[in-house]
Amino acid sequence: MTSMITIKYSAEVAEARKQGRALVALESTIITHGMPYPQNVEVARQVEQDIRDAGAVPATMAVRNGALHVGLEDSELQDLGQAKGVAKLSRADFAACLATGGTGATTVAATMIAARIAGISVFATGGIGGVHKGAEQSFDISADLLELAQTSVTVVAAGAKAILDVPKTLEVLETQGVPVIAYGQDSFPAFWSATSDLMAPLRMDTASDIAKSHMTRQDMKVPGGQLVANPIPIDMQIPAKELAPIIAQAQSEADAQNIVGKAVTPFLLQRIFELTNGRSLDANIALVRNNARLAAKIAQEMITR
Ligand code: PSU
Ligand code: MN
């Protein structure tokens, strides 16, 4: 059977593949649903450049007119950043979007699938989806967690956002057998804050150990990826105490307006951005860039082995 998937590599990614260079996957939901225009496009460009400066090649994933793009040209990134009503793709609807000629942005789950298809083992993002507060009623558990359990991609994130129930998120990751590795510290980082009251299950201090651990799991034929929790640079963090009332307000608005399903996370992110007068965004940008640099190091360590 011929492949049903149309893959478009950007010129830069195609060249990197020929040369066997280290690639780092990037998601696009953070561009379409995670940050406002025009900062979303500026940040996406900056993060790509951070990866280049750290010696690897960025591959931003998205679906455009039914083609899976592995790496976006500058004009394509500009388009996506301004487009309205772009689908937010996860494991459940990714194939349907490709099959029906649709356009969509990839979440963590869909980006992991795209990375596997393109043979990329490392992926940098800001925060992953997780178990939402009140999940015992809503059953809202992100498909990102289940993807980590089955797709062999190392995901570098800044821990989990306080919009989530972080202890429950860690429980699900443990149940699903996902290695959760704090980078350079014992505490599990909490997105806007470098530390939380929770210990990370694992700690590693070098990109080389993280790469070795990924490859060891592959040799053992254990399916699934790793979650690397990289703390936000200390000088950029926002104390959890300051954000707690804002998150609580955003959450109660979401409940009052009956926001459900995939609309929940974008709604909360947008309200927190508004309620902090954009301050949450500066921290968000700093941590994504920090994750991109670490991911670039890990990707290069994998190649030299
Ligand atoms: N968390 C963030 N920023 C984001 C997202 C999550 O701090 O942009 C996005 C990611 O693309 C993630 C998705 O994969 O939201 C999770 O959505 P859901 O909770 O609906 O699974
Ligand atoms: Mn959800």
Short mmCIF file of C-alpha atoms and ligand atoms in Angstrom, two decimals:
data_model
loop_
_atom_site.label_atom_id
_atom_site.label_comp_id
_atom_site.label_asym_id
_atom_site.label_seq_id
_atom_site.Cartn_x
_atom_site.Cartn_y
_atom_site.Cartn_z
CA MET A 1 0.00 0.00 0.00
CA THR A 2 1.30 3.46 -0.78
CA SER A 3 1.40 5.87 2.10
CA MET A 4 -1.77 7.82 2.74
CA ILE A 5 0.21 10.63 4.39
CA THR A 6 1.49 13.59 2.41
CA ILE A 7 4.54 14.94 4.21
CA LYS A 8 6.06 18.31 3.37
CA TYR A 9 9.49 18.96 4.79
CA SER A 10 10.65 22.57 4.98
CA ALA A 11 13.80 23.28 3.00
CA GLU A 12 15.79 23.54 6.22
CA VAL A 13 14.50 20.22 7.61
CA ALA A 14 15.01 18.42 4.29
CA GLU A 15 18.64 19.56 4.26
CA ALA A 16 19.15 18.55 7.89
CA ARG A 17 17.77 15.09 7.18
CA LYS A 18 20.22 14.64 4.31
CA GLN A 19 23.09 15.62 6.54
CA GLY A 20 21.92 13.52 9.47
CA ARG A 21 21.76 16.53 11.79
CA ALA A 22 19.96 16.66 15.13
CA LEU A 23 16.32 17.74 14.82
CA VAL A 24 13.96 19.08 17.48
CA ALA A 25 10.19 18.95 16.94
CA LEU A 26 8.01 21.92 17.97
CA GLU A 27 4.23 22.02 18.35
CA SER A 28 1.92 24.56 16.73
CA THR A 29 -1.06 24.68 19.12
CA ILE A 30 1.05 26.93 21.31
CA ILE A 31 1.05 29.32 18.29
CA THR A 32 -2.66 29.11 17.40
CA HIS A 33 -4.26 28.53 20.81
CA GLY A 34 -1.58 29.30 23.40
CA MET A 35 -0.45 32.86 22.67
CA PRO A 36 -1.97 35.93 21.01
CA TYR A 37 -0.87 37.34 17.64
CA PRO A 38 1.68 38.81 16.94
CA GLN A 39 3.70 37.57 19.92
CA ASN A 40 2.90 33.97 18.93
CA VAL A 41 4.76 34.32 15.61
CA GLU A 42 7.64 36.26 17.16
CA VAL A 43 8.04 33.65 19.87
CA ALA A 44 7.84 30.76 17.42
CA ARG A 45 10.61 32.34 15.34
CA GLN A 46 12.70 33.06 18.41
CA VAL A 47 12.36 29.50 19.68
CA GLU A 48 13.38 28.11 16.29
CA GLN A 49 16.44 30.37 16.36
CA ASP A 50 17.32 29.23 19.89
CA ILE A 51 17.41 25.66 18.61
CA ARG A 52 19.68 26.64 15.71
CA ASP A 53 21.98 28.60 18.04
CA ALA A 54 22.22 25.50 20.22
CA GLY A 55 23.37 23.43 17.24
CA ALA A 56 20.20 21.59 16.18
CA VAL A 57 17.48 22.14 13.57
CA PRO A 58 13.86 23.06 14.43
CA ALA A 59 10.89 21.23 12.90
CA THR A 60 7.60 22.97 13.71
CA MET A 61 4.69 20.61 13.00
CA ALA A 62 1.32 21.58 11.51
CA VAL A 63 -1.29 20.34 9.04
CA ARG A 64 -2.07 22.55 6.04
CA ASN A 65 -4.61 21.49 3.42
CA GLY A 66 -4.24 17.85 4.33
CA ALA A 67 -0.43 17.77 4.28
CA LEU A 68 1.69 17.13 7.35
CA HIS A 69 4.29 19.90 7.50
CA VAL A 70 7.53 18.98 9.20
CA GLY A 71 9.11 22.40 9.52
CA LEU A 72 7.30 25.54 8.43
CA GLU A 73 8.61 28.12 5.98
CA ASP A 74 8.51 31.65 7.28
CA SER A 75 5.39 32.62 5.32
CA GLU A 76 3.59 29.47 6.47
CA LEU A 77 4.34 30.30 10.07
CA GLN A 78 3.08 33.84 9.53
CA ASP A 79 -0.15 32.45 7.98
CA LEU A 80 -0.77 30.01 10.77
CA GLY A 81 -0.16 32.63 13.45
CA GLN A 82 -2.90 34.87 12.04
CA ALA A 83 -5.39 32.24 10.90
CA LYS A 84 -8.74 32.12 12.71
CA GLY A 85 -10.58 28.97 13.72
CA VAL A 86 -7.67 26.60 13.16
CA ALA A 87 -8.41 23.09 14.48
CA LYS A 88 -6.55 21.94 17.57
CA LEU A 89 -5.40 18.45 16.67
CA SER A 90 -4.77 15.63 19.06
CA ARG A 91 -4.51 11.85 18.65
CA ALA A 92 -8.25 11.47 17.98
CA ASP A 93 -8.58 13.88 15.04
CA PHE A 94 -5.11 14.12 13.51
CA ALA A 95 -5.67 11.43 10.85
CA ALA A 96 -9.14 12.76 10.02
CA CYS A 97 -7.68 16.21 9.34
CA LEU A 98 -5.02 14.76 7.01
CA ALA A 99 -7.57 12.54 5.25
CA THR A 100 -10.08 15.32 4.59
CA GLY A 101 -7.64 17.99 3.46
CA GLY A 102 -8.01 20.07 6.60
CA THR A 103 -5.77 22.53 8.37
CA GLY A 104 -4.85 22.27 12.01
CA ALA A 105 -2.32 22.91 14.71
CA THR A 106 -0.71 20.04 16.59
CA THR A 107 -0.96 19.63 20.38
CA VAL A 108 1.69 17.76 22.34
CA ALA A 109 0.00 14.42 21.56
CA ALA A 110 -0.25 15.12 17.82
CA THR A 111 3.26 16.58 17.65
CA MET A 112 4.66 13.41 19.22
CA ILE A 113 2.91 11.35 16.54
CA ALA A 114 4.21 13.67 13.81
CA ALA A 115 7.73 13.48 15.24
CA ARG A 116 7.65 9.70 15.24
CA ILE A 117 6.50 9.69 11.61
CA ALA A 118 9.39 12.01 10.70
CA GLY A 119 11.94 10.05 12.76
CA ILE A 120 12.49 12.83 15.30
CA SER A 121 13.07 11.75 18.92
CA VAL A 122 13.09 15.04 20.85
CA PHE A 123 10.39 17.68 21.16
CA ALA A 124 10.34 21.00 23.04
CA THR A 125 7.23 22.76 24.31
CA GLY A 126 6.01 24.95 27.17
CA GLY A 127 3.54 22.95 29.20
CA ILE A 128 1.85 19.63 28.57
CA GLY A 129 -1.82 18.91 29.00
CA GLY A 130 -2.69 16.93 32.11
CA VAL A 131 -5.42 16.06 34.55
CA HIS A 132 -7.71 19.04 35.03
CA LYS A 133 -8.99 20.21 38.39
CA GLY A 134 -12.34 18.56 39.03
CA ALA A 135 -11.43 15.62 36.77
CA GLU A 136 -13.20 13.29 39.19
CA GLN A 137 -16.40 14.87 37.85
CA SER A 138 -15.45 15.96 34.31
CA PHE A 139 -13.07 13.08 33.40
CA ASP A 140 -10.95 15.75 31.64
CA ILE A 141 -7.56 14.10 31.25
CA SER A 142 -5.41 15.27 28.35
CA ALA A 143 -4.56 12.80 25.60
CA ASP A 144 -0.99 14.12 25.98
CA LEU A 145 -0.50 11.86 29.00
CA LEU A 146 -1.61 8.74 27.16
CA GLU A 147 0.52 9.65 24.15
CA LEU A 148 3.58 9.83 26.38
CA ALA A 149 2.77 6.27 27.40
CA GLN A 150 2.92 4.93 23.86
CA THR A 151 5.00 7.11 21.53
CA SER A 152 8.76 7.09 21.88
CA VAL A 153 9.55 10.80 21.91
CA THR A 154 11.32 12.71 24.69
CA VAL A 155 9.25 15.80 25.51
CA VAL A 156 10.91 18.76 27.23
CA ALA A 157 8.37 20.92 29.11
CA ALA A 158 8.45 23.19 32.17
CA GLY A 159 6.39 20.82 34.27
CA ALA A 160 2.65 21.15 34.56
CA LYS A 161 0.65 24.35 34.87
CA ALA A 162 -1.25 25.17 38.00
CA ILE A 163 -4.43 25.21 35.88
CA LEU A 164 -4.07 21.43 36.22
CA ASP A 165 -4.34 19.13 39.19
CA VAL A 166 -0.60 18.48 39.35
CA PRO A 167 -0.61 15.59 41.88
CA LYS A 168 -3.24 13.74 39.81
CA THR A 169 -1.25 14.46 36.64
CA LEU A 170 1.82 12.84 38.20
CA GLU A 171 -0.29 9.87 39.33
CA VAL A 172 -1.57 9.23 35.80
CA LEU A 173 1.96 9.49 34.40
CA GLU A 174 3.12 6.94 36.93
CA THR A 175 0.23 4.59 36.16
CA GLN A 176 1.01 4.90 32.46
CA GLY A 177 4.70 4.15 33.04
CA VAL A 178 6.04 7.47 31.82
CA PRO A 179 9.46 8.48 33.18
CA VAL A 180 9.13 12.00 34.62
CA ILE A 181 12.59 13.51 34.92
CA ALA A 182 13.29 16.84 36.62
CA TYR A 183 16.33 18.49 35.11
CA GLY A 184 18.96 19.59 37.61
CA GLN A 185 16.75 19.58 40.72
CA ASP A 186 14.65 17.29 42.91
CA SER A 187 11.43 19.30 42.88
CA PHE A 188 8.89 18.90 40.10
CA PRO A 189 8.76 22.32 38.42
CA ALA A 190 5.38 24.04 38.15
CA PHE A 191 5.52 25.94 34.86
CA TRP A 192 5.55 29.59 36.03
CA SER A 193 7.41 28.56 39.19
CA ALA A 194 10.73 26.73 39.15
CA THR A 195 9.75 24.48 42.04
CA SER A 196 6.63 22.98 43.63
CA ASP A 197 5.93 21.06 46.84
CA LEU A 198 6.08 17.84 44.85
CA MET A 199 9.18 15.76 44.23
CA ALA A 200 9.82 14.63 40.69
CA PRO A 201 9.99 10.84 40.43
CA LEU A 202 13.40 11.02 38.66
CA ARG A 203 16.18 13.57 38.45
CA MET A 204 18.93 13.93 35.84
CA ASP A 205 21.58 16.61 35.62
CA THR A 206 22.87 16.21 32.07
CA ALA A 207 21.43 16.06 28.55
CA SER A 208 23.61 13.04 27.99
CA ASP A 209 21.88 11.02 30.74
CA ILE A 210 18.46 11.97 29.36
CA ALA A 211 19.49 10.84 25.86
CA LYS A 212 20.92 7.57 27.19
CA SER A 213 17.78 6.89 29.16
CA HIS A 214 15.64 7.40 26.03
CA MET A 215 17.81 5.05 24.01
CA THR A 216 17.93 2.44 26.76
CA ARG A 217 14.15 2.28 26.81
CA GLN A 218 14.15 1.80 23.06
CA ASP A 219 16.64 -1.05 23.35
CA MET A 220 14.42 -2.60 25.99
CA LYS A 221 11.48 -2.31 23.59
CA VAL A 222 9.47 -0.44 26.18
CA PRO A 223 7.06 1.75 24.22
CA GLY A 224 6.47 5.36 25.17
CA GLY A 225 8.35 8.58 25.68
CA GLN A 226 9.87 10.50 28.55
CA LEU A 227 8.76 13.76 30.11
CA VAL A 228 11.65 16.06 30.96
CA ALA A 229 10.55 18.75 33.40
CA ASN A 230 12.90 21.70 32.97
CA PRO A 231 12.47 24.51 35.53
CA ILE A 232 11.85 28.05 34.34
CA PRO A 233 14.93 30.32 34.84
CA ILE A 234 14.61 31.62 38.44
CA ASP A 235 14.71 35.32 37.53
CA MET A 236 11.68 34.86 35.27
CA GLN A 237 9.40 32.89 37.58
CA ILE A 238 6.08 34.15 38.98
CA PRO A 239 5.36 33.02 42.54
CA ALA A 240 2.56 30.44 42.74
CA LYS A 241 0.85 32.54 45.44
CA GLU A 242 0.38 35.44 43.04
CA LEU A 243 -1.18 33.30 40.34
CA ALA A 244 -3.42 31.13 42.52
CA PRO A 245 -6.35 33.61 42.74
CA ILE A 246 -6.12 34.37 39.01
CA ILE A 247 -6.21 30.69 38.10
CA ALA A 248 -9.14 30.17 40.47
CA GLN A 249 -11.03 33.00 38.79
CA ALA A 250 -10.33 31.68 35.28
CA GLN A 251 -11.42 28.22 36.38
CA SER A 252 -14.69 29.41 37.88
CA GLU A 253 -15.45 31.42 34.72
CA ALA A 254 -14.85 28.29 32.64
CA ASP A 255 -17.23 26.34 34.87
CA ALA A 256 -19.88 29.07 34.78
CA GLN A 257 -19.70 29.29 30.99
CA ASN A 258 -19.80 25.51 30.61
CA ILE A 259 -16.51 25.35 28.73
CA VAL A 260 -15.74 21.69 28.06
CA GLY A 261 -13.52 19.36 26.04
CA LYS A 262 -10.70 20.80 24.00
CA ALA A 263 -11.86 24.37 24.60
CA VAL A 264 -10.90 24.22 28.29
CA THR A 265 -7.12 24.67 28.06
CA PRO A 266 -7.17 27.54 25.49
CA PHE A 267 -9.89 29.31 27.50
CA LEU A 268 -7.87 29.16 30.73
CA LEU A 269 -4.63 30.25 29.03
CA GLN A 270 -6.35 33.23 27.40
CA ARG A 271 -8.04 34.37 30.63
CA ILE A 272 -4.80 34.08 32.62
CA PHE A 273 -3.04 36.15 29.98
CA GLU A 274 -5.74 38.83 30.27
CA LEU A 275 -5.95 38.76 34.05
CA THR A 276 -2.16 39.15 34.45
CA ASN A 277 -2.10 41.98 31.86
CA GLY A 278 0.16 39.85 29.71
CA ARG A 279 2.72 39.18 32.43
CA SER A 280 2.13 35.44 32.28
CA LEU A 281 3.30 35.58 28.67
CA ASP A 282 6.81 36.86 29.46
CA ALA A 283 7.40 33.93 31.78
CA ASN A 284 5.87 31.58 29.23
CA ILE A 285 8.26 32.82 26.53
CA ALA A 286 11.30 32.47 28.78
CA LEU A 287 10.49 28.89 29.70
CA VAL A 288 9.76 27.74 26.14
CA ARG A 289 13.10 29.15 25.00
CA ASN A 290 14.84 27.45 27.90
CA ASN A 291 13.21 24.15 26.93
CA ALA A 292 14.22 24.56 23.29
CA ARG A 293 17.88 24.93 24.27
CA LEU A 294 17.83 21.82 26.46
CA ALA A 295 16.01 19.81 23.78
CA ALA A 296 18.67 20.81 21.24
CA LYS A 297 21.38 19.45 23.55
CA ILE A 298 19.51 16.17 24.12
CA ALA A 299 18.93 15.71 20.38
CA GLN A 300 22.64 16.16 19.69
CA GLU A 301 23.56 13.68 22.43
CA MET A 302 21.32 11.09 20.77
CA ILE A 303 23.10 11.52 17.44
CA THR A 304 26.60 11.09 18.80
CA ARG A 305 25.76 7.70 20.27
N1 PSU B 1 -0.45 23.94 28.21
C1 PSU B 1 0.19 25.11 28.09
N2 PSU B 1 0.23 25.73 26.88
C2 PSU B 1 -0.33 25.16 25.77
C3 PSU B 1 -0.99 23.90 25.91
C4 PSU B 1 -1.03 23.33 27.14
O1 PSU B 1 0.72 25.61 29.06
O2 PSU B 1 -0.27 25.75 24.68
C5 PSU B 1 -1.55 23.24 24.70
C6 PSU B 1 -0.59 22.14 24.19
O3 PSU B 1 -0.67 22.08 22.78
C7 PSU B 1 -1.16 20.88 24.80
C8 PSU B 1 -2.65 21.17 24.73
O4 PSU B 1 -0.82 19.70 24.10
O5 PSU B 1 -2.76 22.56 25.05
C9 PSU B 1 -3.42 20.32 25.70
O6 PSU B 1 -4.80 20.48 25.47
P1 PSU B 1 -5.85 19.51 26.22
O7 PSU B 1 -5.74 19.90 27.67
O8 PSU B 1 -7.16 19.87 25.60
O9 PSU B 1 -5.41 18.13 25.94
MN MN B 2 -8.97 18.09 27.94
#
